[in-house]
Tab-separated table of C-alpha atoms and ligand atoms in Angstrom:
chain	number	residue	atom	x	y	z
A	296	UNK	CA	14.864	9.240	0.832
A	297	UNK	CA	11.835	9.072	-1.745
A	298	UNK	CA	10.549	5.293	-1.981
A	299	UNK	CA	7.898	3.515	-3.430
A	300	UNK	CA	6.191	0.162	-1.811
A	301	UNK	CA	5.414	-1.982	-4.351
A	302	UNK	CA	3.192	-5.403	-4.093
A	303	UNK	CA	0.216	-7.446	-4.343
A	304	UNK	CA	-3.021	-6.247	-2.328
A	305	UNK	CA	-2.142	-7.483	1.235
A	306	UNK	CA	1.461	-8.134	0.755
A	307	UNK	CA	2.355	-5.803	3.625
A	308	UNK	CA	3.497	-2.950	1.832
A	309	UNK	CA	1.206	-0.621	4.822
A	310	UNK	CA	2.884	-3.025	7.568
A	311	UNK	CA	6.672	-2.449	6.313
A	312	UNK	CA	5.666	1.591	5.634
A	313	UNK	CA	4.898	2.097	9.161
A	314	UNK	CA	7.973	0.494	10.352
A	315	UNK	CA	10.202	2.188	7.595
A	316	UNK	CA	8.957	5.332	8.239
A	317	UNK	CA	9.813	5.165	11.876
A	318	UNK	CA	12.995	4.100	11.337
A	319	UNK	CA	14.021	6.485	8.602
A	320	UNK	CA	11.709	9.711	10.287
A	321	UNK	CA	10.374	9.908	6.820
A	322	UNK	CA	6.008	10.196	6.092
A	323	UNK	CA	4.109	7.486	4.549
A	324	UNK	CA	1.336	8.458	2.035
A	325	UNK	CA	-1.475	5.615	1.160
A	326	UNK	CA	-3.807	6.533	-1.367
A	327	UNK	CA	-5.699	3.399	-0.379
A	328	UNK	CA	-5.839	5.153	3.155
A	329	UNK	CA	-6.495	8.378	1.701
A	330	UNK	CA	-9.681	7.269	0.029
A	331	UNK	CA	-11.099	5.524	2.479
A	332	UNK	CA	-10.786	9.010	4.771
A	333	UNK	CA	-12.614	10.330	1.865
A	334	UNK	CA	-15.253	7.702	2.050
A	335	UNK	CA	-15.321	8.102	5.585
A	336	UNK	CA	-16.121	11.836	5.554
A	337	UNK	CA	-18.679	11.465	2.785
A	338	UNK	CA	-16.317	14.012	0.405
A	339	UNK	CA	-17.022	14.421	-3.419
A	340	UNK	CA	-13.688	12.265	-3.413
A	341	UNK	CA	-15.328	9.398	-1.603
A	342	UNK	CA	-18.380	9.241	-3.553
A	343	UNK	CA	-16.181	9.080	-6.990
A	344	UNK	CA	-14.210	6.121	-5.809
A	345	UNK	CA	-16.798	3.880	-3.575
A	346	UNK	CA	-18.006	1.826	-6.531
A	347	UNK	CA	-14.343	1.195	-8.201
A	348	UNK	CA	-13.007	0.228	-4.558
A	349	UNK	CA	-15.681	-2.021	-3.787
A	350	UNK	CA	-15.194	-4.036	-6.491
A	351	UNK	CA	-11.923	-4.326	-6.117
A	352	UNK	CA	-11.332	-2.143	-9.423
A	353	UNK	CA	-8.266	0.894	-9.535
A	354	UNK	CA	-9.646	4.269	-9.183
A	355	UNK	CA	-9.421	6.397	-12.089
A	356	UNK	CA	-6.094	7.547	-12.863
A	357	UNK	CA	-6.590	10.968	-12.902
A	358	UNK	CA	-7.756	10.802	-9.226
A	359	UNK	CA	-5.032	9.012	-8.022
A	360	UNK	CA	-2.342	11.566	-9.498
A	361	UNK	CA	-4.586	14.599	-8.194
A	362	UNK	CA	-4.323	13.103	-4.584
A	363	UNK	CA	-0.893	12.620	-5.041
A	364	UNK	CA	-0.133	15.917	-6.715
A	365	UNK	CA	-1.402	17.440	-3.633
A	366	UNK	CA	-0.207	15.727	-0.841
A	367	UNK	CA	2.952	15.858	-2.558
A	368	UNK	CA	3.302	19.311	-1.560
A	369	UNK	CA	2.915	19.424	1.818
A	370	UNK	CA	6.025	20.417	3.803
A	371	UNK	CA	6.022	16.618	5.737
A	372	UNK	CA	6.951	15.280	2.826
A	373	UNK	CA	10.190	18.112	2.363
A	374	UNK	CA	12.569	15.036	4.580
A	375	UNK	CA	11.179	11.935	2.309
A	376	UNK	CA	8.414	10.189	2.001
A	377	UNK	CA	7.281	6.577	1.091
A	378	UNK	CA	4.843	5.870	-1.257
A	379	UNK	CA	2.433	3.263	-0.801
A	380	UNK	CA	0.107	1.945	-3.358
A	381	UNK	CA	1.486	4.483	-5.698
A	382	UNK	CA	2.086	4.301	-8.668
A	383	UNK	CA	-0.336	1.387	-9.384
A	384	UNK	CA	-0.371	1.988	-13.280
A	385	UNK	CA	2.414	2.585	-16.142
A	386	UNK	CA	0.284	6.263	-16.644
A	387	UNK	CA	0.229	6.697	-12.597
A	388	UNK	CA	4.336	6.190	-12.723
A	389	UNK	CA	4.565	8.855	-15.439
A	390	UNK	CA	2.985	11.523	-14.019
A	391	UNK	CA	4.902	10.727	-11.193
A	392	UNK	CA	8.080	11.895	-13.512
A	393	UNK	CA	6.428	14.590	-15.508
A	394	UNK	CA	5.880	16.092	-11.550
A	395	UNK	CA	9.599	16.004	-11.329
A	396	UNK	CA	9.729	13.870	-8.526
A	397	UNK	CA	12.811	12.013	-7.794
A	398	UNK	CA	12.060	8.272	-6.485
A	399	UNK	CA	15.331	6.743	-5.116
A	400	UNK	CA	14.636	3.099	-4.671
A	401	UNK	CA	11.408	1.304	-5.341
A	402	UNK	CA	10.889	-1.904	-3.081
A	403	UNK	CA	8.851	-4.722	-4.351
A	404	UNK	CA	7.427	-6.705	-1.675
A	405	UNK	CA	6.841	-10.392	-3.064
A	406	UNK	CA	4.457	-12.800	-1.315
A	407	UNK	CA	2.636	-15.246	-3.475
A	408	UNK	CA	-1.363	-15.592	-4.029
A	409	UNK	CA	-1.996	-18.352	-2.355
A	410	UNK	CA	-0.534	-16.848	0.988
A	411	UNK	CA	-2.238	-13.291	0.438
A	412	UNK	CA	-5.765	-15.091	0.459
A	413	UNK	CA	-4.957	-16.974	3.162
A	414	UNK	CA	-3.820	-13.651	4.858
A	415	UNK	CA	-6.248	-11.123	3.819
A	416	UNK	CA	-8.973	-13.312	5.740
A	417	UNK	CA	-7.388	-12.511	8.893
A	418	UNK	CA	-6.959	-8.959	8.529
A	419	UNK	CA	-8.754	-6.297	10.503
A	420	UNK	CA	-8.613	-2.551	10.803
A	421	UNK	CA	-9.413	-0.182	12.485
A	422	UNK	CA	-13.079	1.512	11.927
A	423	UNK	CA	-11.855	5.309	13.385
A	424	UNK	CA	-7.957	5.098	11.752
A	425	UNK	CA	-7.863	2.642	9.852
A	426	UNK	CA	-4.749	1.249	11.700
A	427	UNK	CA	-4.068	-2.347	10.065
A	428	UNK	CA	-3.978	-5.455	12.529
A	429	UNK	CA	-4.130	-9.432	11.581
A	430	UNK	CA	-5.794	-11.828	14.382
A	431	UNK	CA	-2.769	-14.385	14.366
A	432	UNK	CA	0.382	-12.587	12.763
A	433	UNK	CA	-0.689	-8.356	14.895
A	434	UNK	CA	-3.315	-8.616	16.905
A	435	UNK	CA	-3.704	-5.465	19.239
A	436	UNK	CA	-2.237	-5.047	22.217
A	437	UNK	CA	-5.351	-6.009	24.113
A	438	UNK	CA	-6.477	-8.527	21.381
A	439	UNK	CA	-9.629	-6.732	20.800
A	440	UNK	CA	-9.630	-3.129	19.819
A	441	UNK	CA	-6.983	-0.509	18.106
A	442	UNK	CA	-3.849	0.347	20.146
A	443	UNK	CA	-4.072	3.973	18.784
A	444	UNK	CA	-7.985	4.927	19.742
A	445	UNK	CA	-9.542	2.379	21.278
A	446	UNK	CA	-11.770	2.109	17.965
A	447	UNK	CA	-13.415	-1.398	17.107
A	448	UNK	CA	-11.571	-3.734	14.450
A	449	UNK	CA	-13.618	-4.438	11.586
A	450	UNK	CA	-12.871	-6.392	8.126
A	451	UNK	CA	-12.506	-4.351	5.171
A	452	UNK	CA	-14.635	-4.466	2.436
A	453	UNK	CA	-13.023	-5.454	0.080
A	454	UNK	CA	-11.474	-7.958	1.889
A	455	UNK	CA	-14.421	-10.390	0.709
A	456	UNK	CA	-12.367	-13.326	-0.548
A	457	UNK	CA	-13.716	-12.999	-4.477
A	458	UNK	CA	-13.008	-9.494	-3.961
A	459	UNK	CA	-9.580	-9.852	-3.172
A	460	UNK	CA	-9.348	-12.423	-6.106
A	461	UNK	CA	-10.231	-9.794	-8.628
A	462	UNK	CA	-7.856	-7.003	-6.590
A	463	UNK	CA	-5.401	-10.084	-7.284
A	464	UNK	CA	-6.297	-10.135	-10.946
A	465	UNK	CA	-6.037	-6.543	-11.371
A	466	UNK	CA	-2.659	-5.849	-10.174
A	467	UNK	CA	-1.237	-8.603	-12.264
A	468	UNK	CA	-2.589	-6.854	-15.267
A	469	UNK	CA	-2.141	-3.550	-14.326
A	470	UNK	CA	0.204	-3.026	-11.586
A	471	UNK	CA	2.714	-5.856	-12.546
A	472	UNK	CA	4.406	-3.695	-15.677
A	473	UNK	CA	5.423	-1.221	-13.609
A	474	UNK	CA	8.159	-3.683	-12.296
A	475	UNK	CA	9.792	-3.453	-15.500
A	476	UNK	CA	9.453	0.619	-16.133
A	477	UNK	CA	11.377	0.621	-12.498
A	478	UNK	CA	13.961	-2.156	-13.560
A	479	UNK	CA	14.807	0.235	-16.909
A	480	UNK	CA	15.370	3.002	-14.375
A	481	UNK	CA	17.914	0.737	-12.131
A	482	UNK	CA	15.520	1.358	-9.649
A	483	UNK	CA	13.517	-1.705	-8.480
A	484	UNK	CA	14.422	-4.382	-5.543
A	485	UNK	CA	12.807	-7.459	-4.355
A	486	UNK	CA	12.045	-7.971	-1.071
A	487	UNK	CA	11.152	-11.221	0.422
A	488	UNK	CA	7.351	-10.632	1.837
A	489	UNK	CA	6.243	-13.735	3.183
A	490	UNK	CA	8.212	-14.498	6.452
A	491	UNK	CA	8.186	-12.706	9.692
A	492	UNK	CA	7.007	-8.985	9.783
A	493	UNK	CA	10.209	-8.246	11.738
A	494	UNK	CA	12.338	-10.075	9.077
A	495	UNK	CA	10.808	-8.481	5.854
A	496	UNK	CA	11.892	-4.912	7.877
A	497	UNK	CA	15.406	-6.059	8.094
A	498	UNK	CA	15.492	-7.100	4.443
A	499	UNK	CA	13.925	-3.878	3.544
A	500	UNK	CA	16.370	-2.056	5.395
A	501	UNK	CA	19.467	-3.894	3.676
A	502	UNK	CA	18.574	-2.890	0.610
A	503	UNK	CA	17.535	1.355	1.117
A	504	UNK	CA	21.430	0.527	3.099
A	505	UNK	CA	23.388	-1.315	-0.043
B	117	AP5	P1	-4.966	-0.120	-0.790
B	117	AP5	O1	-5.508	0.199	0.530
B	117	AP5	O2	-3.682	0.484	-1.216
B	117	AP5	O3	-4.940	-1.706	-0.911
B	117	AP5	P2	-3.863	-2.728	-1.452
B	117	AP5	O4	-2.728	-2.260	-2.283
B	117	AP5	O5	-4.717	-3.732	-2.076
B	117	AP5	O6	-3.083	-3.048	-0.217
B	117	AP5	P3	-3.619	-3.416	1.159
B	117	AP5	O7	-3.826	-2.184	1.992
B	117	AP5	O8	-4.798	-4.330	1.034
B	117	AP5	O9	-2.435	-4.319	1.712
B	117	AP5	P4	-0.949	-4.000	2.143
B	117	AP5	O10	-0.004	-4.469	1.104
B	117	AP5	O11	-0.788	-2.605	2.647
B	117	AP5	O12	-0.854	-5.042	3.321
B	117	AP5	P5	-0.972	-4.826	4.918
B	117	AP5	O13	0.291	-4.213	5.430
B	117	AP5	O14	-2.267	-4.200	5.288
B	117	AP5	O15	-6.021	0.222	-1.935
B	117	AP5	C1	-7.368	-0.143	-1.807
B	117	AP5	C2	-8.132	0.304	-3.045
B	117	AP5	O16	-7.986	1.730	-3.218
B	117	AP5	C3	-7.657	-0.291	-4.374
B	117	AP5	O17	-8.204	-1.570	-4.606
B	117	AP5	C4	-8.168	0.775	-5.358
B	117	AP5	O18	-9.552	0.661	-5.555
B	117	AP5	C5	-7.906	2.057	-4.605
B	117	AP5	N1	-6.565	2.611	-4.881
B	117	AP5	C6	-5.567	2.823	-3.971
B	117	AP5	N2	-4.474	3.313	-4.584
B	117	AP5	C7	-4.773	3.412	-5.909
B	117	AP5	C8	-4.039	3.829	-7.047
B	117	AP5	N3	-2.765	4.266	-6.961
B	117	AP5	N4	-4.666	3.762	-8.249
B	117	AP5	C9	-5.954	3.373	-8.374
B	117	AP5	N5	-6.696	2.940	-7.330
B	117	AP5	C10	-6.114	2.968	-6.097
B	117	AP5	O19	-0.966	-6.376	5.342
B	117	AP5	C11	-2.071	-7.205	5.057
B	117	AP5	C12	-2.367	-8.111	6.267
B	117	AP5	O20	-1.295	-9.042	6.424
B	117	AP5	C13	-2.461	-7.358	7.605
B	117	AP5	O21	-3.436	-7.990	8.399
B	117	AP5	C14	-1.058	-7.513	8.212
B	117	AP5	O22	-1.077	-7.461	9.619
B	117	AP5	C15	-0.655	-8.894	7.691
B	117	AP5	N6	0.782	-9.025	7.432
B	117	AP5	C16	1.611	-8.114	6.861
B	117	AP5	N7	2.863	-8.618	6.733
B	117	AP5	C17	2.803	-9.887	7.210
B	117	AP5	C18	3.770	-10.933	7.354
B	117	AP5	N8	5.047	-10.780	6.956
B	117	AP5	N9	3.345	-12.115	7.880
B	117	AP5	C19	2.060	-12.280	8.256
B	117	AP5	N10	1.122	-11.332	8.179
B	117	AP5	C20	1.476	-10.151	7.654
């Protein structure tokens, strides 16, 4: 199954990808997590996006597609794949189609502004893999540092609150449309994003079943 997570910056759409993806043996691409690899490793990729992401601005298009382009053809992705934070723009989505990829279902994840500020300021990740946690709603196992590495838990960036209000700002304007380009296709479905983690999973998983 080919899907696409959909939803506002801190809506979950990582969270429910991790959990889908485990449940379905299907990969999970992030080009948010992607970049920040970049950044990490001081690429030519990394440098190109560092000012857009810290300001809470999309990367270029024709970055985005090139990263996708490419991981698209790795053999993980031959059993499915879900795409997270991709497409972002109407241009991103189609690219997506001129590539001739076939996206079954694309899953909106809806949680309102309000609660995504009052979210974001509890996220952490992780500084080694960027594995996502929240101090109240998925705190490590140990409540201090990632269950994966052992790596500290550090606040993103662009996690800043005003930065997160201009992320807010830009998917409205930008990323928004894109629910009606997947609504013409038959295509889009709205999840519920703003109760338990566990429940938002089971009404993700009644919909890739209807
Ligand atoms: P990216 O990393 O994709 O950021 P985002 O879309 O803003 O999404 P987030 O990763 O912030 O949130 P999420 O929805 O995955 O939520 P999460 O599961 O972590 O992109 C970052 C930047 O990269 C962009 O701003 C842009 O610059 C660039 N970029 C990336 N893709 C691009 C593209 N296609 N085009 C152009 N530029 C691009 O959850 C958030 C928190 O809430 C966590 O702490 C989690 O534990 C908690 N949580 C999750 N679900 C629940 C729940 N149900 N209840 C309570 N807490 C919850």
């Amino acid at each position: 199954m080919n899907l696409i997570f959909l939803g506002a910056p801190g809506a979950g759409k990582g969270t429910q990808a991790e959990r889908i993806c485990k449940h379905l043996g299907i990969v999970s691409i992030s080009t948010g997590n992607i970049i920040r690899e970049a950044l990490r490793n001081g690429t030519e990729l990394g440098k190109k996006a560092k000012s857009y992401m810290d300001a809470g601005k999309l990367v270029p298009d024709e970055i985005v597609i090139d990263i996708i382009r490419e991981r698209l053809k790795q053999d993980d992705c031959k059993n499915g794949f879900i795409l997270d934070g991709f497409p972002r723009t109407v241009p991103q989505a189609e690219a997506l189609d001129k590539m001739g990829v076939v996206i079954d279902k694309v899953i909106e994840i809806y949680v309102s502004d309000e609660k995504i500020m009052e979210r974001m300021s509890g996220r952490r990740v992780c500084e080694i893999c960027g594995a996502s946690y929240h101090v109240e709603f998925k705190p490590p196992k140990n409540g201090v540092t990632c269950d994966y590495d052992g790596g500290k838990l550090v606040r993103r960036k662009d996690d800043e609150p005003e930065t997160v209000k201009e992320r807010l700002r830009v998917y409205h304007e930008q990323t928004e449309p894109l629910k009606d380009y997947y609504e013409k296709q038959g295509k889009l479905y709205i999840v519920e994003g703003q109760d338990k983690i566990s429940d938002t999973t089971r009404y993700t998983i009644e919909v890739l079943e209807s």
